[in-house]
Short mmCIF file of C-alpha atoms and ligand atoms in Angstrom, two decimals:
data_model
loop_
_atom_site.label_atom_id
_atom_site.label_comp_id
_atom_site.label_asym_id
_atom_site.label_seq_id
_atom_site.Cartn_x
_atom_site.Cartn_y
_atom_site.Cartn_z
CA MET S 688 118.98 87.61 85.03
CA ASP S 689 119.82 91.11 86.28
CA LYS S 690 122.98 92.35 87.97
CA PHE S 691 123.64 95.04 90.55
CA LEU S 692 126.31 97.70 90.00
CA ILE S 693 127.42 98.93 93.42
CA LYS S 694 129.79 101.82 94.11
CA GLY S 695 130.83 101.04 97.67
CA HIS S 696 132.49 102.64 100.67
CA LYS S 697 129.57 104.90 101.56
CA PRO S 698 128.09 104.82 105.09
CA LEU S 699 124.34 104.12 105.06
CA ARG S 700 122.15 106.53 106.98
CA GLY S 701 118.41 106.82 107.49
CA LEU S 702 115.35 104.68 108.12
CA VAL S 703 114.27 101.39 106.50
CA GLU S 704 110.92 99.64 106.93
CA VAL S 705 111.04 95.85 106.61
CA GLY S 706 108.30 94.00 104.73
CA GLY S 707 106.29 90.82 105.22
CA SER S 708 108.13 87.62 106.07
CA LYS S 709 108.85 85.27 103.15
CA ASN S 710 109.20 82.32 105.52
CA ALA S 711 105.87 83.03 107.18
CA ALA S 712 104.06 83.80 103.92
CA LEU S 713 104.94 80.51 102.22
CA PRO S 714 103.45 78.14 104.85
CA ILE S 715 100.47 80.42 105.56
CA LEU S 716 99.55 80.58 101.87
CA THR S 717 99.51 76.76 101.76
CA ALA S 718 97.49 76.62 104.99
CA THR S 719 94.62 78.44 103.23
CA LEU S 720 93.96 75.14 101.40
CA LEU S 721 92.66 73.71 104.70
CA GLY S 722 89.75 76.19 104.84
CA ASP S 723 86.21 75.42 103.72
CA SER S 724 86.00 78.94 102.32
CA PRO S 725 88.28 81.66 100.94
CA SER S 726 90.98 83.32 103.06
CA ILE S 727 92.46 86.78 102.63
CA ILE S 728 96.14 87.15 103.52
CA HIS S 729 97.71 90.60 104.02
CA ASN S 730 101.32 91.86 104.16
CA VAL S 731 102.40 89.27 101.60
CA PRO S 732 105.82 90.36 100.28
CA ASP S 733 106.26 90.80 96.51
CA LEU S 734 108.92 88.11 95.99
CA LEU S 735 109.73 85.50 93.35
CA ASP S 736 109.23 82.71 95.90
CA VAL S 737 105.77 84.02 96.78
CA GLN S 738 104.82 84.16 93.09
CA THR S 739 106.06 80.58 92.71
CA MET S 740 103.93 79.42 95.65
CA LEU S 741 100.85 81.20 94.27
CA SER S 742 101.48 79.47 90.92
CA VAL S 743 101.68 76.11 92.68
CA LEU S 744 98.33 76.75 94.40
CA ALA S 745 96.76 77.85 91.11
CA SER S 746 98.12 74.71 89.40
CA LEU S 747 96.12 72.65 91.93
CA GLY S 748 92.90 74.36 90.85
CA VAL S 749 92.81 76.91 93.68
CA LYS S 750 91.54 80.39 92.78
CA VAL S 751 94.12 83.07 93.59
CA ASP S 752 93.11 86.75 93.34
CA LYS S 753 95.31 89.74 94.10
CA VAL S 754 93.30 92.09 96.33
CA ASP S 755 95.96 94.83 96.56
CA ALA S 756 99.73 95.23 96.31
CA ARG S 757 100.34 92.83 99.20
CA SER S 758 97.02 91.05 99.81
CA TYR S 759 95.64 87.93 98.19
CA ARG S 760 92.27 86.17 98.33
CA ILE S 761 92.65 82.42 98.04
CA ASP S 762 89.61 80.23 97.41
CA PRO S 763 90.46 76.59 98.20
CA THR S 764 86.96 75.30 97.45
CA LEU S 765 88.02 74.81 93.83
CA LEU S 766 91.02 72.65 94.79
CA SER S 767 90.87 69.72 92.39
CA LYS S 768 94.36 68.31 91.81
CA ALA S 769 96.56 66.32 94.18
CA GLU S 770 99.54 66.37 91.82
CA ALA S 771 101.97 69.30 92.07
CA PRO S 772 103.94 70.15 88.91
CA TYR S 773 107.63 69.23 88.77
CA GLU S 774 108.74 72.46 87.11
CA LEU S 775 107.34 74.51 90.00
CA ILE S 776 108.49 72.23 92.86
CA ARG S 777 111.96 72.19 91.29
CA LYS S 778 112.11 75.98 91.58
CA MET S 779 111.37 76.11 95.25
CA ARG S 780 111.73 73.49 97.99
CA ALA S 781 109.06 75.19 100.12
CA SER S 782 106.46 74.04 97.57
CA PHE S 783 106.64 70.70 99.41
CA LEU S 784 104.56 72.39 102.11
CA VAL S 785 101.46 71.66 100.01
CA VAL S 786 101.69 67.95 100.89
CA GLY S 787 100.13 68.18 104.37
CA PRO S 788 97.16 70.27 103.20
CA LEU S 789 96.64 68.08 100.09
CA ILE S 790 96.49 64.90 102.18
CA SER S 791 94.01 66.63 104.48
CA CYS S 792 91.79 67.96 101.67
CA LEU S 793 91.99 65.25 99.01
CA GLY S 794 93.26 62.25 100.98
CA ARG S 795 96.39 62.07 98.86
CA ALA S 796 99.28 64.01 97.39
CA GLN S 797 101.68 63.33 94.55
CA VAL S 798 104.56 65.77 94.74
CA PRO S 799 108.05 65.62 93.19
CA LEU S 800 110.83 65.16 95.69
CA PRO S 801 112.38 68.64 96.02
CA GLY S 802 115.87 68.32 94.64
CA GLY S 803 118.95 69.52 96.41
CA CYS S 804 119.91 73.15 96.08
CA ALA S 805 122.95 75.33 96.50
CA ILE S 806 122.93 74.96 100.28
CA GLY S 807 122.58 71.22 100.58
CA SER S 808 120.69 68.02 99.77
CA ARG S 809 117.66 69.07 101.87
CA PRO S 810 115.74 65.76 102.22
CA VAL S 811 112.12 65.51 103.37
CA ASP S 812 112.41 62.32 105.44
CA LEU S 813 111.26 64.08 108.63
CA HIS S 814 108.12 65.36 106.88
CA LEU S 815 107.27 61.84 105.67
CA LYS S 816 108.07 60.15 108.98
CA GLY S 817 105.79 62.61 110.77
CA PHE S 818 102.97 62.03 108.27
CA SER S 819 103.25 58.26 108.70
CA GLN S 820 102.75 58.66 112.44
CA LEU S 821 99.37 60.24 111.66
CA GLY S 822 98.16 57.37 109.46
CA VAL S 823 99.61 58.45 106.11
CA LYS S 824 101.08 55.85 103.76
CA VAL S 825 104.04 56.96 101.69
CA SER S 826 105.71 55.54 98.61
CA MET S 827 108.39 56.96 96.35
CA HIS S 828 108.69 56.33 92.64
CA SER S 829 110.56 58.03 89.80
CA GLY S 830 111.40 61.06 91.86
CA TYR S 831 107.86 61.51 93.17
CA VAL S 832 106.43 61.14 96.66
CA GLU S 833 103.01 59.47 96.67
CA ALA S 834 101.24 59.97 100.02
CA TRP S 835 97.71 58.82 100.87
CA ALA S 836 95.59 58.17 103.94
CA GLU S 837 92.55 55.96 104.35
CA SER S 838 92.05 57.17 107.92
CA LEU S 839 94.03 59.91 109.55
CA HIS S 840 94.50 59.84 113.31
CA GLY S 841 96.28 61.86 115.98
CA GLY S 842 99.60 60.67 117.32
CA GLN S 843 103.00 61.36 118.81
CA VAL S 844 105.46 62.86 116.32
CA TYR S 845 109.11 63.11 117.32
CA LEU S 846 111.40 65.09 114.98
CA ASP S 847 115.02 63.87 114.95
CA PHE S 848 115.95 67.43 114.00
CA PRO S 849 113.81 70.55 114.65
CA SER S 850 113.09 70.98 110.94
CA VAL S 851 111.12 74.17 110.17
CA GLY S 852 109.38 72.75 107.10
CA ALA S 853 108.62 69.38 108.67
CA THR S 854 107.13 71.09 111.74
CA GLU S 855 104.96 73.29 109.50
CA ASN S 856 103.81 70.45 107.21
CA ILE S 857 102.91 68.17 110.13
CA LEU S 858 101.26 71.03 112.04
CA MET S 859 99.02 71.79 109.05
CA LEU S 860 97.96 68.15 108.64
CA ALA S 861 97.41 67.72 112.41
CA SER S 862 95.26 70.89 112.45
CA SER S 863 92.65 69.04 110.37
CA ILE S 864 92.60 65.86 112.50
CA GLU S 865 89.95 65.79 115.25
CA GLU S 866 92.22 63.87 117.66
CA GLU S 867 95.27 65.08 119.63
CA THR S 868 98.71 65.23 118.04
CA VAL S 869 101.87 66.10 119.95
CA ILE S 870 104.92 67.26 117.98
CA THR S 871 108.11 66.88 120.05
CA ASN S 872 111.45 68.48 119.23
CA ALA S 873 109.46 70.87 117.02
CA ALA S 874 111.18 73.86 115.39
CA ARG S 875 110.69 77.05 117.42
CA GLU S 876 111.12 79.65 114.67
CA PRO S 877 108.74 82.65 115.02
CA GLU S 878 107.28 81.87 111.59
CA ILE S 879 105.82 78.68 113.06
CA ALA S 880 104.04 80.70 115.75
CA ASP S 881 102.70 82.93 112.95
CA LEU S 882 101.40 79.90 111.03
CA SER S 883 99.87 78.60 114.26
CA ARG S 884 98.05 81.89 114.86
CA PHE S 885 96.46 81.60 111.42
CA LEU S 886 95.53 77.92 111.91
CA SER S 887 94.00 78.78 115.30
CA LEU S 888 91.93 81.53 113.67
CA MET S 889 90.71 78.83 111.24
CA GLY S 890 89.54 76.76 114.22
CA ALA S 891 92.40 74.48 115.26
CA ASP S 892 93.36 74.30 118.95
CA ILE S 893 97.16 74.64 119.05
CA GLN S 894 99.21 74.99 122.21
CA GLY S 895 102.98 75.49 122.43
CA ALA S 896 103.78 76.80 118.92
CA GLY S 897 107.15 78.54 119.22
CA THR S 898 108.31 75.99 121.80
CA ASP S 899 109.78 72.53 121.16
CA THR S 900 106.50 70.78 122.03
CA ILE S 901 103.31 71.57 120.13
CA VAL S 902 99.95 70.02 121.11
CA VAL S 903 97.30 70.13 118.39
CA ARG S 904 93.60 69.28 118.52
CA GLY S 905 92.43 69.81 114.97
CA LYS S 906 89.08 70.24 113.30
CA LYS S 907 87.97 68.41 110.14
CA LYS S 908 86.18 71.59 109.12
CA LEU S 909 88.50 74.61 109.28
CA LEU S 910 87.20 78.02 108.28
CA GLY S 911 88.73 80.40 105.78
CA ASN S 912 89.87 83.57 107.52
CA GLU S 913 91.67 86.90 107.16
CA TYR S 914 95.21 87.26 108.42
CA THR S 915 98.18 89.67 108.34
CA ILE S 916 101.58 88.03 108.11
CA MET S 917 104.44 88.98 110.47
CA ASN S 918 107.36 91.04 109.16
CA ASP S 919 110.63 89.55 107.99
CA ARG S 920 113.20 89.16 110.76
CA ILE S 921 115.93 88.07 108.32
CA GLU S 922 115.41 91.14 106.13
CA ALA S 923 115.68 93.20 109.33
CA GLY S 924 118.89 91.40 110.33
CA THR S 925 120.33 91.93 106.86
CA PHE S 926 119.79 95.70 107.08
CA CYS S 927 121.28 95.75 110.59
CA VAL S 928 124.45 94.23 109.14
CA ALA S 929 124.31 96.68 106.22
CA ALA S 930 124.44 99.57 108.70
CA ALA S 931 127.37 98.01 110.56
CA ILE S 932 129.46 96.98 107.54
CA THR S 933 129.26 100.48 105.99
CA GLY S 934 130.06 102.26 109.27
CA GLY S 935 126.75 104.09 109.07
CA GLU S 936 123.72 104.68 111.28
CA VAL S 937 120.37 103.16 110.29
CA GLU S 938 117.01 102.72 112.00
CA ILE S 939 115.40 99.40 111.09
CA ARG S 940 111.64 99.53 111.66
CA GLY S 941 108.98 96.83 111.77
CA VAL S 942 110.49 93.86 113.58
CA ASP S 943 110.48 93.08 117.30
CA SER S 944 114.17 93.17 118.31
CA PHE S 945 113.55 90.08 120.46
CA LEU S 946 113.15 87.99 117.29
CA ILE S 947 116.73 88.77 116.22
CA LEU S 948 118.28 88.91 119.68
CA SER S 949 121.07 86.50 118.69
CA VAL S 950 122.03 88.68 115.71
CA LEU S 951 121.90 91.93 117.73
CA ASN S 952 123.93 90.31 120.49
CA LYS S 953 126.64 89.30 118.00
CA LEU S 954 126.59 92.77 116.42
CA GLU S 955 127.23 94.28 119.86
CA GLU S 956 130.13 91.86 120.30
CA THR S 957 131.68 93.25 117.09
CA GLY S 958 131.45 96.74 118.58
CA ALA S 959 128.31 97.95 116.84
CA ARG S 960 126.03 100.15 118.86
CA VAL S 961 122.52 98.63 119.12
CA THR S 962 119.79 100.92 120.47
CA LYS S 963 116.18 99.78 120.89
CA LEU S 964 114.05 102.81 120.08
CA GLY S 965 110.78 100.93 120.72
CA ASN S 966 109.48 97.38 120.50
CA ASP S 967 109.91 97.31 116.72
CA ARG S 968 112.49 100.04 116.07
CA ILE S 969 116.22 99.28 116.21
CA LEU S 970 119.04 101.81 115.67
CA ILE S 971 122.37 100.34 114.51
CA SER S 972 125.59 102.32 114.21
CA MET S 973 129.24 101.32 113.84
CA LEU S 974 131.93 103.87 114.49
CA GLU S 975 135.05 101.74 114.38
CA GLN S 976 136.47 98.61 112.72
CA PRO S 977 134.44 95.54 113.74
CA ARG S 978 135.91 93.22 116.32
CA PRO S 979 136.17 89.49 115.46
CA VAL S 980 133.59 87.09 116.93
CA THR S 981 132.77 83.38 116.96
CA ILE S 982 129.45 82.33 115.47
CA LYS S 983 127.69 78.96 115.46
CA THR S 984 124.42 78.76 113.56
CA MET S 985 121.66 76.93 115.42
CA PRO S 986 117.92 76.40 115.17
CA TYR S 987 115.91 79.26 116.73
CA PRO S 988 116.54 80.96 119.13
CA GLY S 989 120.20 80.37 118.21
CA PHE S 990 122.04 82.41 115.59
CA PRO S 991 120.03 81.94 112.37
CA THR S 992 121.65 80.10 109.47
CA ASP S 993 119.88 82.61 107.20
CA MET S 994 122.10 85.36 108.63
CA GLN S 995 125.41 83.44 108.40
CA ALA S 996 126.49 84.66 104.97
CA GLN S 997 125.60 88.29 105.65
CA PHE S 998 127.51 88.27 108.94
CA MET S 999 130.54 86.68 107.28
CA SER S 1000 130.78 89.71 105.00
CA LEU S 1001 131.01 91.95 108.06
CA LEU S 1002 133.63 89.74 109.71
CA CYS S 1003 135.81 89.91 106.58
CA LEU S 1004 136.59 93.46 107.76
CA ALA S 1005 137.14 92.66 111.45
CA ASP S 1006 140.48 93.38 113.14
CA GLY S 1007 141.23 89.75 113.90
CA VAL S 1008 140.25 86.14 113.30
CA SER S 1009 136.59 85.03 113.45
CA VAL S 1010 135.25 81.49 113.25
CA ILE S 1011 131.83 80.72 111.77
CA THR S 1012 130.39 77.22 112.15
CA GLU S 1013 127.36 76.27 110.05
CA THR S 1014 125.53 73.45 111.86
CA VAL S 1015 122.15 73.57 110.05
CA PHE S 1016 123.08 73.03 106.38
CA GLU S 1017 125.97 70.98 105.09
CA ASN S 1018 126.99 73.26 102.26
CA ARG S 1019 126.26 76.87 102.97
CA PHE S 1020 129.64 78.51 102.24
CA ALA S 1021 129.22 79.16 98.49
CA HIS S 1022 129.69 82.88 99.20
CA VAL S 1023 133.25 82.27 100.49
CA GLY S 1024 134.83 81.98 97.05
CA GLU S 1025 133.09 85.13 95.85
CA LEU S 1026 134.11 87.11 98.95
CA GLU S 1027 137.72 85.98 98.38
CA ARG S 1028 137.52 87.54 94.91
CA MET S 1029 136.93 90.81 96.77
CA GLY S 1030 140.05 90.36 98.88
CA ALA S 1031 138.61 88.46 101.83
CA GLN S 1032 140.80 85.87 103.55
CA ILE S 1033 138.72 82.84 104.52
CA GLN S 1034 139.67 79.24 105.16
CA VAL S 1035 136.86 76.65 105.11
CA GLU S 1036 137.46 73.57 107.23
CA GLY S 1037 134.43 71.26 107.00
CA ARG S 1038 131.50 73.04 108.57
CA SER S 1039 133.62 75.92 109.87
CA ALA S 1040 135.00 78.97 108.12
CA VAL S 1041 137.96 80.81 109.62
CA VAL S 1042 137.79 84.47 108.59
CA LEU S 1043 140.99 86.52 108.86
CA GLY S 1044 139.85 90.14 108.81
CA VAL S 1045 141.43 92.45 106.24
CA GLU S 1046 141.77 96.22 106.10
CA LYS S 1047 139.51 96.60 103.09
CA LEU S 1048 137.55 94.75 100.44
CA THR S 1049 137.92 95.70 96.80
CA GLY S 1050 135.10 95.70 94.28
CA ALA S 1051 134.96 92.80 91.81
CA GLU S 1052 132.57 90.87 89.57
CA VAL S 1053 130.87 88.26 91.75
CA ARG S 1054 127.93 85.89 91.36
CA ALA S 1055 125.09 85.07 93.77
CA THR S 1056 124.43 81.34 94.04
CA ASP S 1057 121.62 81.45 96.58
CA LEU S 1058 119.45 84.00 98.29
CA ARG S 1059 121.50 84.80 101.38
CA ALA S 1060 124.87 84.44 99.62
CA GLY S 1061 123.58 87.09 97.22
CA ALA S 1062 122.67 89.36 100.10
CA ALA S 1063 126.14 88.85 101.57
CA LEU S 1064 127.76 89.92 98.30
CA VAL S 1065 125.63 93.07 98.15
CA LEU S 1066 126.70 93.94 101.71
CA ALA S 1067 130.35 93.32 100.83
CA GLY S 1068 129.96 95.53 97.75
CA LEU S 1069 128.48 98.33 99.86
CA ALA S 1070 131.59 98.27 102.05
CA ALA S 1071 134.19 97.62 99.36
CA GLU S 1072 136.25 100.24 97.61
CA MET S 1073 135.58 100.80 93.90
CA GLU S 1074 132.78 99.05 92.01
CA THR S 1075 131.22 95.64 92.54
CA LEU S 1076 129.04 93.83 90.00
CA VAL S 1077 126.77 91.22 91.60
CA TYR S 1078 125.43 88.80 88.99
CA GLY S 1079 122.48 86.44 89.58
CA VAL S 1080 120.22 89.02 91.20
CA SER S 1081 117.17 86.79 90.67
CA HIS S 1082 118.43 84.74 93.63
CA ILE S 1083 118.20 87.90 95.75
CA ASP S 1084 114.77 88.78 94.35
CA ARG S 1085 113.53 85.45 95.74
CA GLY S 1086 113.69 86.81 99.27
CA TYR S 1087 114.23 90.57 99.28
CA GLU S 1088 111.57 92.92 97.92
CA GLY S 1089 113.14 95.93 96.17
CA ILE S 1090 116.40 95.71 98.07
CA GLU S 1091 118.12 98.20 95.77
CA SER S 1092 115.50 100.92 96.28
CA LYS S 1093 115.60 100.46 100.06
CA LEU S 1094 119.41 100.69 100.00
CA LYS S 1095 119.34 103.75 97.70
CA LYS S 1096 117.09 105.53 100.21
CA LEU S 1097 119.85 104.92 102.77
CA GLY S 1098 122.45 106.55 100.54
CA ALA S 1099 123.85 103.53 98.73
CA SER S 1100 124.97 103.77 95.13
CA ILE S 1101 123.36 100.67 93.62
CA GLU S 1102 121.83 100.21 90.17
CA ARG S 1103 119.99 97.22 88.69
CA LEU S 1104 121.25 96.43 85.17
CA ALA S 1105 120.30 93.72 82.71
CA GLU S 1106 122.94 90.96 82.74
C1 EPZ R 1991 113.43 76.78 106.31
O1 EPZ R 1991 113.85 75.85 105.34
C2 EPZ R 1991 113.63 78.15 105.68
N1 EPZ R 1991 112.80 78.26 104.48
C3 EPZ R 1991 115.10 78.33 105.32
O2 EPZ R 1991 115.25 79.65 104.81
C4 EPZ R 1991 115.93 78.21 106.60
O3 EPZ R 1991 117.31 78.30 106.27
C5 EPZ R 1991 115.65 76.85 107.26
O4 EPZ R 1991 114.24 76.70 107.50
C6 EPZ R 1991 116.37 76.72 108.60
O5 EPZ R 1991 115.99 77.76 109.44
C7 EPZ R 1991 111.49 78.51 104.62
O6 EPZ R 1991 110.98 78.66 105.72
C8 EPZ R 1991 110.70 78.63 103.36
P1 EPZ R 1991 114.72 72.74 107.64
P2 EPZ R 1991 113.56 74.26 105.56
O7 EPZ R 1991 113.73 71.71 107.26
O8 EPZ R 1991 112.25 74.08 106.18
C9 EPZ R 1991 117.48 68.93 107.30
C10 EPZ R 1991 115.99 81.29 103.33
O9 EPZ R 1991 117.12 81.69 103.03
N2 EPZ R 1991 116.22 68.20 107.05
O10 EPZ R 1991 114.66 73.35 109.01
O11 EPZ R 1991 113.85 73.60 104.27
C11 EPZ R 1991 117.84 69.82 106.11
O12 EPZ R 1991 118.53 69.07 105.13
C12 EPZ R 1991 115.73 79.81 103.46
O13 EPZ R 1991 115.00 82.03 103.57
C13 EPZ R 1991 116.27 66.81 106.99
O14 EPZ R 1991 117.32 66.20 107.13
O15 EPZ R 1991 114.72 73.92 106.59
C14 EPZ R 1991 118.69 70.88 106.73
O16 EPZ R 1991 120.03 70.42 106.83
C15 EPZ R 1991 116.96 78.98 103.13
N3 EPZ R 1991 115.11 66.13 106.75
C16 EPZ R 1991 118.10 71.03 108.14
O17 EPZ R 1991 117.31 69.85 108.37
C17 EPZ R 1991 113.91 66.78 106.58
O18 EPZ R 1991 112.88 66.09 106.39
C18 EPZ R 1991 117.22 72.26 108.29
O19 EPZ R 1991 116.18 72.12 107.37
C19 EPZ R 1991 113.90 68.19 106.64
C20 EPZ R 1991 115.06 68.88 106.88
#
């Protein structure tokens, strides 16, 4: 694994272009399996998680060809296996998104239960319950999910929680069923609307994606197509916080500010200046010490859980007490201990973290335990005095393409070193 050496306390200035969305790319790459012909997907970010997903597809017999730096041609006509390999599923929970397409294409799927991870147990019960309402039978044995369907049918799917992955998996299966399916209490994340746009191009009739009720009239025969993935709103949000935490001024380009309204709203509450230069250009500057705020993570359009760790780094330097409540995952405060090693004062009480702002953070050796915790530690290092060594950079590489080169272009002193 690599590590980052960061010499902090330098304001970031300049322009950063965000790349393709990891959380749109992963479901859309699996959706290509539903086509009767190859699909070409553009703006695919160069990330470890994307490479893992492409390996999963290849392990099922699918032909994956790289067309250019960020485009892939996926030929699902060679799909031959319904069993996904444990060692790949173990690496990435999102691999479970192949289940819906496999049931549609091969009538069955045998996929290892994705284990827990650093941010929680992350069950798949809502995926399976939704599948069963469409005629799928499910059994579990020795850590595997066996799902099969003699005859799929439309139906009413109610999600107890607006799970992003469950909504995507069920939406993909429903898109290949000729009858009507209604998904209620669906997740509303923009990445679901992006997936829906691709599925509609393939021939499905989908209404309401991006709202809490999605009505699907699928087609047994969906067509391969060409599609360009949306840009990454969480990468954009991360760079917005990077500008604020270093007291700099940065233009973040490539994401509609509406998609991160909750994050921009909270940044303004801390005293950051947020200027919309156009529908996908945001200027962030911070001229004084951040003010404390209260944050509660919620499903979209609430404050995104994927921005919680990054924002906590900023609030470590606020002139007062902030409270952050994490309602989406049960264990997403692993970054707290590492931030405390840098001088932060944080008290975790159950699902809430009370952050007492301090004058400064001091560089230290810290370790990333998951993707967004890693990003939070990089942000803290950029603001801290002296040097910070962030170990476990491969966690960050899962979701940020070339983060160190983008930060260097903004004036940061950050080097990637072998651990
Ligand atoms: C997606 O994960 C994202 N990943 C996550 O981003 C994101 O944090 C999460 O949605 C919430 O927005 C991708 O899109 C690839 P969920 P997902 O199903 O689909 C519980 C990142 O940093 N749940 O909405 O796994 C679950 O345990 C990653 O980019 C069930 O109980 O999230 C969790 O507490 C991290 N049963 C909550 O719902 C289920 O069947 C949210 O999970 C499914 C989920």
